[in-house]
mmCIF file of C-alpha atoms in Angstrom:
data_model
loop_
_atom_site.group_PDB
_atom_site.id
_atom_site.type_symbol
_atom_site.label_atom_id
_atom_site.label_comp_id
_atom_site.label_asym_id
_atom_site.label_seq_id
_atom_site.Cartn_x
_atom_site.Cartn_y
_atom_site.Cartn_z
ATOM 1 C CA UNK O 42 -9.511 9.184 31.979
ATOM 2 C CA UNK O 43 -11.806 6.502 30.092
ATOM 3 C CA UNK O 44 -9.674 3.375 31.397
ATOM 4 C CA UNK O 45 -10.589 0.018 31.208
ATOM 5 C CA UNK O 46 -9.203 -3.131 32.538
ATOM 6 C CA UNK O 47 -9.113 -6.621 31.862
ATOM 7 C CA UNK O 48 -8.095 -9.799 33.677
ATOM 8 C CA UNK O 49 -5.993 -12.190 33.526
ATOM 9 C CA UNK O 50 -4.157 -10.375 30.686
ATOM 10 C CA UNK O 51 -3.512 -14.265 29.320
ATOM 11 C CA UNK O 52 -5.125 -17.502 30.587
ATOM 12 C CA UNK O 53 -3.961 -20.948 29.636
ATOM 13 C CA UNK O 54 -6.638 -23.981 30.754
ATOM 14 C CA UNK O 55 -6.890 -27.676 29.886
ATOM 15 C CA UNK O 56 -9.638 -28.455 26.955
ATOM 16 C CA UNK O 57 -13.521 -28.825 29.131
ATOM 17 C CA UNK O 58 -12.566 -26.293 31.641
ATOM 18 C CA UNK O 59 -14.258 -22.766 32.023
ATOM 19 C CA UNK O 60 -12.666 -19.583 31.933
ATOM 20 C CA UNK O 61 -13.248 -16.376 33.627
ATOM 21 C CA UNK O 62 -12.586 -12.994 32.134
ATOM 22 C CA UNK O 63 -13.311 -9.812 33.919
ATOM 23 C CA UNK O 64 -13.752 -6.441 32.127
ATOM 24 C CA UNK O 65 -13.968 -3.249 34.732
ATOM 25 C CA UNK O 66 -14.315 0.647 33.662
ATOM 26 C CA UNK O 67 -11.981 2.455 36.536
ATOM 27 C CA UNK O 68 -12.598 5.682 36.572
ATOM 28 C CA UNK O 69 -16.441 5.766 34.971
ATOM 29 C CA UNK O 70 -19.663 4.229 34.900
ATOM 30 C CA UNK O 71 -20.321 2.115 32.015
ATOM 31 C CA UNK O 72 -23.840 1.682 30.832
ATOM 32 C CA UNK O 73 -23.075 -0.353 27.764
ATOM 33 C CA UNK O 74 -20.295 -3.275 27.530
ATOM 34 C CA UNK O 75 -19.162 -5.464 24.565
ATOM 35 C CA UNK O 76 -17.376 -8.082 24.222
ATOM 36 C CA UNK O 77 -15.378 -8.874 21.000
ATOM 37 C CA UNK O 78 -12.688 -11.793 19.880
ATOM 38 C CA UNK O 79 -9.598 -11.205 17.475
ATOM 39 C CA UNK O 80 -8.045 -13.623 15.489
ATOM 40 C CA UNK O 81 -4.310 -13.307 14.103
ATOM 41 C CA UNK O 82 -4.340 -10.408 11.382
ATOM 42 C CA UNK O 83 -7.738 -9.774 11.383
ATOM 43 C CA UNK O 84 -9.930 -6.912 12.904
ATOM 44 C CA UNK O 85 -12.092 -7.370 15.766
ATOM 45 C CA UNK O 86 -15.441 -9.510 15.579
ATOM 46 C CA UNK O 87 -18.423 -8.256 18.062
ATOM 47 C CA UNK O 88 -19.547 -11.090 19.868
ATOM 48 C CA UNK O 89 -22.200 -9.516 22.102
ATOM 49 C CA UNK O 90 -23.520 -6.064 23.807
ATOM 50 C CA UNK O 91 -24.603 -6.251 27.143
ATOM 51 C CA UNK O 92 -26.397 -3.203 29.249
ATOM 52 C CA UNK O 93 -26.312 -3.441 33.179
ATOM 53 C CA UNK O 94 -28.643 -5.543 34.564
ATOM 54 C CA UNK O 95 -29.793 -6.746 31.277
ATOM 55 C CA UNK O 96 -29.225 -9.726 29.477
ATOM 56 C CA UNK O 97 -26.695 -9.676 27.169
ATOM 57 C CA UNK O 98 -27.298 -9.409 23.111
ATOM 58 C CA UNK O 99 -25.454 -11.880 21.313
ATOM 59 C CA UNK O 100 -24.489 -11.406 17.766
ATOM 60 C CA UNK O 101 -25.533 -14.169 15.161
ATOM 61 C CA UNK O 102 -23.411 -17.156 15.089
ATOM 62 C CA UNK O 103 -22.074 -16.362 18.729
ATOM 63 C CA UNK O 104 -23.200 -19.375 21.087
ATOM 64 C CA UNK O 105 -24.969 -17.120 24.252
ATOM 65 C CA UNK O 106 -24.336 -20.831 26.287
ATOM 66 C CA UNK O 107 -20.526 -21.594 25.328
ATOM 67 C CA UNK O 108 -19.928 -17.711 25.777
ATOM 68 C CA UNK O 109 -21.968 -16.495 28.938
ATOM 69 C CA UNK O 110 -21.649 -12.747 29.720
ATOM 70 C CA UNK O 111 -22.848 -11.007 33.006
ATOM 71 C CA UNK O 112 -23.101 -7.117 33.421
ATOM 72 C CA UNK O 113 -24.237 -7.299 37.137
ATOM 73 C CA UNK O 114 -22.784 -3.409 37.775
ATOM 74 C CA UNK O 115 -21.887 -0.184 35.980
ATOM 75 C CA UNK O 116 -18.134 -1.056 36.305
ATOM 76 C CA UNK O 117 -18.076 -4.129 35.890
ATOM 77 C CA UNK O 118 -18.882 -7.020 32.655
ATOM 78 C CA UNK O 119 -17.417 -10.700 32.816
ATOM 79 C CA UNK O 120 -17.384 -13.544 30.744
ATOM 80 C CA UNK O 121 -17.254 -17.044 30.804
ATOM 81 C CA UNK O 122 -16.661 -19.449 28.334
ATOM 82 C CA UNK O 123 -17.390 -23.020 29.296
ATOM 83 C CA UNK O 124 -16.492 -26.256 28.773
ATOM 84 C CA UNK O 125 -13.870 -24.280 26.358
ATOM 85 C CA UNK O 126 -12.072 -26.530 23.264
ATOM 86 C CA UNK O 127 -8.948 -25.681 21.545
ATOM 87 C CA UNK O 128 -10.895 -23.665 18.673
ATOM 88 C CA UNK O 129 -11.754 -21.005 21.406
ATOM 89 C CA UNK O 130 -8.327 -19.981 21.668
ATOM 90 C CA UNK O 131 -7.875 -16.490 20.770
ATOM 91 C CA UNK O 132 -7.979 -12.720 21.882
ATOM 92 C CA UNK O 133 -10.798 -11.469 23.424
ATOM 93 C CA UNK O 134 -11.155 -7.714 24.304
ATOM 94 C CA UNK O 135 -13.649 -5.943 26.142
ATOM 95 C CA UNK O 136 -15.212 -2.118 25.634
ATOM 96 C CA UNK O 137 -17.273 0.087 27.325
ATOM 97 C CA UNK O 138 -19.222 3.674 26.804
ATOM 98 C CA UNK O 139 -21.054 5.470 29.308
ATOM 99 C CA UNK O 140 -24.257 5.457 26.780
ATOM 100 C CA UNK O 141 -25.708 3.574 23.874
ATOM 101 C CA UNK O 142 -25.704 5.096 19.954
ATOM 102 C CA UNK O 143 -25.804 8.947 21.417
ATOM 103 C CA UNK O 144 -23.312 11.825 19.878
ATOM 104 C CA UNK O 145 -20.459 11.470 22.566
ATOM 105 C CA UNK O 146 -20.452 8.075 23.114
ATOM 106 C CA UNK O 147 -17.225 6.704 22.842
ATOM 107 C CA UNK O 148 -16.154 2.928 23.137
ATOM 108 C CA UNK O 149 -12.810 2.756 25.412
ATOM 109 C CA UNK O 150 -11.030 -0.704 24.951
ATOM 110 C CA UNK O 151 -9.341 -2.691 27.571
ATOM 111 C CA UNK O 152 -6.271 -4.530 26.853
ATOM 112 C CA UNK O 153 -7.528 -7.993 25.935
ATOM 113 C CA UNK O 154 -7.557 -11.488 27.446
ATOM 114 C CA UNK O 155 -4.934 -13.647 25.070
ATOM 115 C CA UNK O 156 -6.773 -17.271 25.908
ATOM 116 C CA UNK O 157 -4.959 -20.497 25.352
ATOM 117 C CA UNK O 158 -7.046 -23.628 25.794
ATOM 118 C CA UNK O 159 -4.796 -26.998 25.577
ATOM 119 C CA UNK D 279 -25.909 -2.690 4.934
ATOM 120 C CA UNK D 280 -23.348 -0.797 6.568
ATOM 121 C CA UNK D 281 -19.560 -1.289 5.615
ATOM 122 C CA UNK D 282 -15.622 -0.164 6.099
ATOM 123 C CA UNK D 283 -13.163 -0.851 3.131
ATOM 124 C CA UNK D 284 -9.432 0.741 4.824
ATOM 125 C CA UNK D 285 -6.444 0.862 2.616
ATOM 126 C CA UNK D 286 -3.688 0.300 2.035
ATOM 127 C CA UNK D 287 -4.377 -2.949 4.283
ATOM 128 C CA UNK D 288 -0.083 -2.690 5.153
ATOM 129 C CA UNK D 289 1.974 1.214 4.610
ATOM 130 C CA UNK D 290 5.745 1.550 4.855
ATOM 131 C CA UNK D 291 7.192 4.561 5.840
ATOM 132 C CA UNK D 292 10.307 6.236 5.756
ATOM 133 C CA UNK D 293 10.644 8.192 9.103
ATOM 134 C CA UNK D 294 9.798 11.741 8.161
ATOM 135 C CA UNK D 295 7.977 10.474 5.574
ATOM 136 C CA UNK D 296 3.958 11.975 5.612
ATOM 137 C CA UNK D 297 1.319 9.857 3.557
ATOM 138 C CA UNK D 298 -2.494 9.249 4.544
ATOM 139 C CA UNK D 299 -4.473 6.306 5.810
ATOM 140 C CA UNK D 300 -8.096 6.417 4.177
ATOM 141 C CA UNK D 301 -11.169 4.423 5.061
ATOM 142 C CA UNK D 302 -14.126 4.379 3.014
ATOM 143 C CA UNK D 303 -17.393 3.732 4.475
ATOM 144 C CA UNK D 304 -21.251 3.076 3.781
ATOM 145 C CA UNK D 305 -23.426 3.486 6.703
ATOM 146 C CA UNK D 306 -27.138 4.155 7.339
ATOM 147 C CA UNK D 307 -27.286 7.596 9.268
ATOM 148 C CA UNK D 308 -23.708 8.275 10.464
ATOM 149 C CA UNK D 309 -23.916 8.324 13.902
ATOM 150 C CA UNK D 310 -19.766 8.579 14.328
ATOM 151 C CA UNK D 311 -16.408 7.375 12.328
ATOM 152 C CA UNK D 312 -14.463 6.259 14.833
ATOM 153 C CA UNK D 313 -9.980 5.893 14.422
ATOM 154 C CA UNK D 314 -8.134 3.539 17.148
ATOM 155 C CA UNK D 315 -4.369 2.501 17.393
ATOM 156 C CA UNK D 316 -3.945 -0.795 18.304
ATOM 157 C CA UNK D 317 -0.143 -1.913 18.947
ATOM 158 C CA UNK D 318 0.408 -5.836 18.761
ATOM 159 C CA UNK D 319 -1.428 -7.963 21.458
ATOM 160 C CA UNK D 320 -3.088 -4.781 22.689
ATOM 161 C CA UNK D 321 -6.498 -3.516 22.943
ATOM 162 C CA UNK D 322 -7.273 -1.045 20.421
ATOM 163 C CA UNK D 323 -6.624 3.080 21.731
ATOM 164 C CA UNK D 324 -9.319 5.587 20.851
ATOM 165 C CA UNK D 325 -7.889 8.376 18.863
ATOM 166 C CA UNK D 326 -10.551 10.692 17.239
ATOM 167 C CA UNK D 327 -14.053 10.857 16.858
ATOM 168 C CA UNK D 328 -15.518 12.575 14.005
ATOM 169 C CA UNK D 329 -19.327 13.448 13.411
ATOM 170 C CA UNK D 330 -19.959 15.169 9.988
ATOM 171 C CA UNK D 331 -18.211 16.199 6.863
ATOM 172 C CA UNK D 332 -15.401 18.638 7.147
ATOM 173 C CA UNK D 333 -14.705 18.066 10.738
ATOM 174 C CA UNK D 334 -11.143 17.355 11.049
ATOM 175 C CA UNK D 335 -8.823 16.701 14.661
ATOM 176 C CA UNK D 336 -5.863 16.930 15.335
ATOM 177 C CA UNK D 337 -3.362 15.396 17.828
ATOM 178 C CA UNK D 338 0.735 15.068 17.436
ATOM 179 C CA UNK D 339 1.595 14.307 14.183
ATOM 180 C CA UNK D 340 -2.149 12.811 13.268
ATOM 181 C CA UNK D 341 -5.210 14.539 11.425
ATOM 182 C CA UNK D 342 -8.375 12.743 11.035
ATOM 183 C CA UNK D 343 -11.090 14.537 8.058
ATOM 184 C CA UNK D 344 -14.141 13.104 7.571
ATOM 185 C CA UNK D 345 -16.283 13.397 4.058
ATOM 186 C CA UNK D 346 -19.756 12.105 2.963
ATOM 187 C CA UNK D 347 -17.845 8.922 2.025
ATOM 188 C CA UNK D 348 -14.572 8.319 3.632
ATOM 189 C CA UNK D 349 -12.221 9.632 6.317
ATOM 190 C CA UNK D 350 -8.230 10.462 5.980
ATOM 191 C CA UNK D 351 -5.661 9.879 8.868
ATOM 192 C CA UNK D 352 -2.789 11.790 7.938
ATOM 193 C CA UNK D 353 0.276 11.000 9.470
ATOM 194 C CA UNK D 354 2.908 13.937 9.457
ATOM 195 C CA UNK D 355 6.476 13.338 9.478
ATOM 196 C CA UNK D 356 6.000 9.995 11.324
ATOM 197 C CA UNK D 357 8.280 8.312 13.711
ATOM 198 C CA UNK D 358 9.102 5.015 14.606
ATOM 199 C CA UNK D 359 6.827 4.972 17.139
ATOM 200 C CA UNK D 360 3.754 5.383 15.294
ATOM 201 C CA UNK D 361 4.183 1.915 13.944
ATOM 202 C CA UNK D 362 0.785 0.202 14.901
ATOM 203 C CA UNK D 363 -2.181 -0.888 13.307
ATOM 204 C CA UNK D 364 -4.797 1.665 12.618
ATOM 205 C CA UNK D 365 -8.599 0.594 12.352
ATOM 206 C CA UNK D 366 -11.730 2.285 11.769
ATOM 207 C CA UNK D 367 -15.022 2.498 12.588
ATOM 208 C CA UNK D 368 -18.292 4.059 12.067
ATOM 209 C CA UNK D 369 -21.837 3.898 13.814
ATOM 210 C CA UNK D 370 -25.019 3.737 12.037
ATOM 211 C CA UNK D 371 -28.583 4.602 13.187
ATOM 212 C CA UNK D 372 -29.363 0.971 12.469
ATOM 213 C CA UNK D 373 -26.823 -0.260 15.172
ATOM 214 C CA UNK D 374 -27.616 1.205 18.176
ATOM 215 C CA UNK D 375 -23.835 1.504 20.149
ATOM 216 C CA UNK D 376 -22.208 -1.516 17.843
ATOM 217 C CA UNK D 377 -19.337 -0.512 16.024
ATOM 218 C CA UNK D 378 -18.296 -1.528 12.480
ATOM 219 C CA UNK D 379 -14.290 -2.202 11.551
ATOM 220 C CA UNK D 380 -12.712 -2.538 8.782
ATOM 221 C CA UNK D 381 -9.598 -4.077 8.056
ATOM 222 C CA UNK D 382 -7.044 -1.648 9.919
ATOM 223 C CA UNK D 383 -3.958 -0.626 8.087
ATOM 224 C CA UNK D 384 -0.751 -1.607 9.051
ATOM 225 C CA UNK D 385 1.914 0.715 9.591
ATOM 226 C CA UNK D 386 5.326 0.447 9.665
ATOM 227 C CA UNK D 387 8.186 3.302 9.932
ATOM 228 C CA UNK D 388 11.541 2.932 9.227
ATOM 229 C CA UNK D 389 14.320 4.876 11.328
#
């Protein structure tokens, strides 16, 4: 149980263009999403929390209109980044818990999105 | 503010060989330390979940303990395939659902 899926695993695009990464929870509901990018030997950096039908919480220094992120069902989080330069390359990976900060509440990662931009 | 120091940041490892990952941590209100695998260009497995001091889990040849300051992955007689990066991470009453990493430790076992 607790699986979630990204797509496309790995995205190459042309420097301006924007990219479209989806994050899904398959087999539960996912109240709470985040969204996080990893460089090359380092850990993962949280770039935003989004709830369902909320908008999403960016973290500080994380541009909310270069990295757009839409929660628009329990199973399902995407995001965009546009007009997307060569310094955006990296790995992004989704997460998602069925609740928010309670005992039991588990983040379950998804396999990442390795993003090339040209 | 709340913080994750892991080390060593990179452990080699005869196979068979047992030794222990430890992260320290300072957080506000432990609301969960957290240990995930992550295997290169991967998204990071879940592992264990620990809530107070002197829990401790168990699954194969892994054994997560928690104290008031720092947790211990021990790794008993390893095997190749253990080789991965392990990370940590705790949740604070101040960050409601956000997760704090440290560094991960690097593993490596030799056949």
């Amino acid at each position: 149980g607790a699986v979630v899926s990204q797509h496309p695993s790995w995205v190459i695009c042309k420097s301006g263009t924007s990219v479209k990464i989806e994050c899904r929870s398959l087999d539960f509901q996912a109240t709470t999403m985040f969204w996080y990018r990893q460089f090359p030997k380092q850990s993962l950096m949280l770039m935003a929390t989004s709830n369902e039908g909320s908008k999403a919480t960016y973290e500080q220094g994380v541009e909310k209109d270069k990295f757009l992120i839409n929660h628009a069902s329990l199973t399902l989080s995407t995001l965009t980044v546009t007009s997307a330069h060569p310094e955006d390359s990296s790995f992004y990976i989704c997460s998602a818990s069925q609740s928010t900060g309670g005992r039991g509440d588990t983040q379950y990662f998804g396999p990442g999105t390795r993003l090339t931009v040209l | 503010e709340d913080q994750v120091t892991q080390s060593p940041e990179a452990l080699r490892l005869q196979e068979g060989e047992s030794s222990s990952l430890n992260c320290s941590y300072t957080v506000s209100g432990l609301r969960g330390l957290f240990w995930y695998r992550q295997d290169p260009g991967k998204g990071p497995e879940f592992l264990f979940t620990l809530y107070s001091a002197g829990e401790e889990k168990e699954k194969e040849r892994l054994k997560a303990t928690l104290t008031k300051k720092e947790s211990f992955l021990h790794i008993t007689a390893p095997k190749p395939e253990d080789s991965a990066t392990y990370l940590c991470a705790v949740r604070g009453s101040s960050n409601t659902g956000k997760l704090i990493f440290g560094q991960g430790t690097t593993l490596q076992v030799k056949p």
